[in-house]
Structures are given as structure tokens and as C-alpha cells.
């Protein structure tokens, strides 16, 4: 006999809450997606709820507090106030929610393993030498198991012994209702876009999320002891297009509903074939240009289109026009004589980054990733956290910092002459 909502029915598709997509990867990790380490992670309703919610608070080093910390079956958060005093908040099972944990650790409580993003890196060997600033147990997302499947984000994740420890150095405080709260070392920042994730989207304001899910203005620097001001009118509820920054990697949250309106990889492939079918030509060599297939997104193809980033004129690859005195990086466009970088064009293959399904008419500068005009315009306005206290706009497909006046350029293709 099936339960009324047929939760256990094998033919019923599992409920998808949403997906997290790591900025800086164009559809997959450089060495391929493996296990819990990949460029995007889908959150599905679990067969059995695993959410937790706060229950008992123990103050000081009481035997009960020590027991809560050492109990492997009991989730708890410990706030060390001084050597002599620790506040332990026990968490109990919550049958109405599912919990997903994100961090750098490969231990089993982490559902989605995230490593530092190195702009434009083609292989994992580029990334291993960096001292990571991403926390091992960076954050957790709690999803309601019933519609509308609200997802909320909290700083810090539970470790293998189901504990979160906020040491003496971490920013922490007692709230007005007698509960404890705190911030993690490098913090978890969130930005909700205005007008959702659509062609009308505008960047929102970056905030910091606490361990209990409260919202604060940013600290002076990422790991400053002093917390920002509490922003009571905002919540930790994720919405389509929310950005989550873990200090070393930035994730985009897309709801299942939002993804259903996003172009698919099939659609992007059709747009690629449409451009190639128009047989754009190099205005100088008259050879036909073609965007390489989505699978070959790292190897420069001989038919690959190249662009002069200052003017947008698209050519095939050629060797002339080098400006020797500018260390060979700048070239003179044969069409309009403007001087600037000359780079190969690559299609943006990660459909989740597109705000609309428009044709690939614009390219980010200086990396040459191509997508729709509205998509380039949106991402070029977003200040993404960089290091511990700076922000800059970056290409979502490769994480390169944008350059030039706008950060992107309209492409000017020459059609076939026949």
C-alpha cells in the first residue's frame, strides 16, 4: 500500500530543490567531474529527512555540555567564550527539512566538495598549490521538504562527529532572546539579485550570513573580529540567482523552477550550429570560421573565430599586425586599425549562467567567452568578492577579471561574400 503522496513510488521522479553551480567552470571541472567534486551539484529531496533544528542550550563546562559534544549521534554547535566557558547548543532531528553541506573537506558529511577557483585554470594541478581560504565545513543549506521547498543558507557545516566549533577567535555573541550566534573565520557571503534571475536582473547587495542564518552587513575585511550590523528586513532564504561566496569559490543557486526557463545545452548547441551555418568569414583570409563543438572547449581549432577586443571585428587566426613595442599582446585590426588584444572566441557552455536564451552575439573581455548580450551585461555589473577585501566583475565561465570600459564587446561578423 503506497502512502498518499506516493513518496516511495519507484516511478515518481525525485523532487529537485535546485542546483549549485560553481563560477569559473564552463560546464565541467578541468579534469572532469568526479563524485562529490564537480562544477554543479543538484539538491534532490532525500529518501529520508536529515534536517536538524536547535533545541537545548548548555552553558559553561557542565557534564551535559561535554556529553553533547562527545555524543556522535547528537548534532551540536559549541561557542567557546573563554577557556573556562563554552556554550553548547544541541540540535535535534527535524523531519520537515533536508540538510546539504558544502565545503573543502572530503569527509562524508560534506555533500558537495568545493576547491578554490583559479581564474582560467585548465587543470587541477594549477589549483593544488594554492593555500585554500575555503573552510573545510563552509556552509549548509536547509531545504523544506514540502512545497514551496524553501532553501535557506547557514554559515558553517557539521563535521564527522556532528559538531560545529566556534573557537575563541571567532566572532560570536549572545542574541536578544538569549541564544548564541557567530560568524566563521572567512565568512559566508550572499547576494540576492533584484528582479530574480531574468533578463531584468540587477545585482543586489552582498551580505554576510551567520551560523544561525541571520543577515549582516559586511565586516571591514573577511576575517575581522567585529561583526557588521544586523539587517533585520532581509533573510537567509535563497532565491533563483542568489550568489554564495565561500572566500575562494563563488556558487550560483538556481531553483528547479528557474532552471526550467533557462536555455538547455541542446539550445546552446543549436545556436552554435546556427552561427556556423551562416558561414561567417574572415574578412581578410576569406576562410570560413566555425565555433568548435562544446566538447572541445580548450583546444584552439584552426577554424576558430578570433576577435579584436577593442572593436569587436571577428577574424580567423593570422600572424600579422603584431605591435612589437607592446610585448606582442596587442594587435592592429586590419578592418579599422584599432589596436588591442586579439583572442580566440569560446562559447559559454554552462547554461545555468545565462539570464535569457538570446543568440551568442557578445563576448566577455579579455577572455573571449561568448554568450547573449543580456548575459554579458548582467555579469559585467556584478562585483564578485576577490581575496579578503576586494571585489571585481569576472566572467562566470572562467572567473577572469573583466577588462575594458564595459567588460564585454559586441561581435562584428563578416558574412560570406557569395
Short mmCIF file of N, CA, C and O in Angstrom, two decimals, residues 3 41 83 89-90 121 139 185 199 206 219 317 382 403:
data_model
loop_
_atom_site.label_atom_id
_atom_site.label_comp_id
_atom_site.label_asym_id
_atom_site.label_seq_id
_atom_site.Cartn_x
_atom_site.Cartn_y
_atom_site.Cartn_z
N UNK A 3 1.89 5.26 0.36
CA UNK A 3 1.44 6.41 1.14
C UNK A 3 0.72 7.37 0.19
O UNK A 3 0.95 7.31 -1.02
N UNK A 41 26.04 20.92 -8.74
CA UNK A 41 25.54 19.92 -7.80
C UNK A 41 24.04 20.11 -7.66
O UNK A 41 23.57 21.21 -7.35
N UNK A 83 38.48 30.19 28.09
CA UNK A 83 38.96 28.85 28.46
C UNK A 83 38.01 28.19 29.44
O UNK A 83 37.86 26.99 29.47
N UNK A 89 25.02 24.39 22.01
CA UNK A 89 23.62 24.34 21.59
C UNK A 89 23.39 22.98 20.92
O UNK A 89 24.03 22.67 19.91
N UNK A 90 22.52 22.18 21.54
CA UNK A 90 22.19 20.88 20.94
C UNK A 90 21.18 21.08 19.81
O UNK A 90 20.33 21.95 19.89
N UNK A 121 42.03 28.46 -15.08
CA UNK A 121 42.89 27.28 -14.96
C UNK A 121 42.34 26.13 -15.79
O UNK A 121 41.14 25.93 -15.86
N UNK A 139 29.52 25.72 4.75
CA UNK A 139 28.14 26.17 4.98
C UNK A 139 27.18 25.00 4.81
O UNK A 139 27.57 23.91 4.36
N UNK A 185 35.40 32.01 10.23
CA UNK A 185 36.63 32.79 10.06
C UNK A 185 36.58 33.70 8.83
O UNK A 185 36.69 34.91 8.95
N UNK A 199 16.23 38.45 -17.56
CA UNK A 199 16.92 39.48 -18.33
C UNK A 199 16.77 40.87 -17.70
O UNK A 199 17.44 41.81 -18.10
N UNK A 206 25.84 42.62 -1.28
CA UNK A 206 26.47 41.49 -0.60
C UNK A 206 26.23 41.59 0.91
O UNK A 206 26.38 42.66 1.50
N UNK A 219 31.75 42.73 7.14
CA UNK A 219 32.79 43.19 8.07
C UNK A 219 33.80 44.04 7.29
O UNK A 219 33.79 44.03 6.07
N UNK A 317 42.42 33.10 -37.35
CA UNK A 317 43.74 33.40 -36.77
C UNK A 317 44.72 33.81 -37.86
O UNK A 317 44.75 33.22 -38.93
N UNK A 382 28.24 42.78 -11.83
CA UNK A 382 28.29 42.17 -10.50
C UNK A 382 29.69 42.23 -9.90
O UNK A 382 30.63 41.66 -10.47
N UNK A 403 37.88 43.32 -18.20
CA UNK A 403 38.69 44.48 -18.52
C UNK A 403 37.94 45.35 -19.52
O UNK A 403 36.93 44.94 -20.08
#
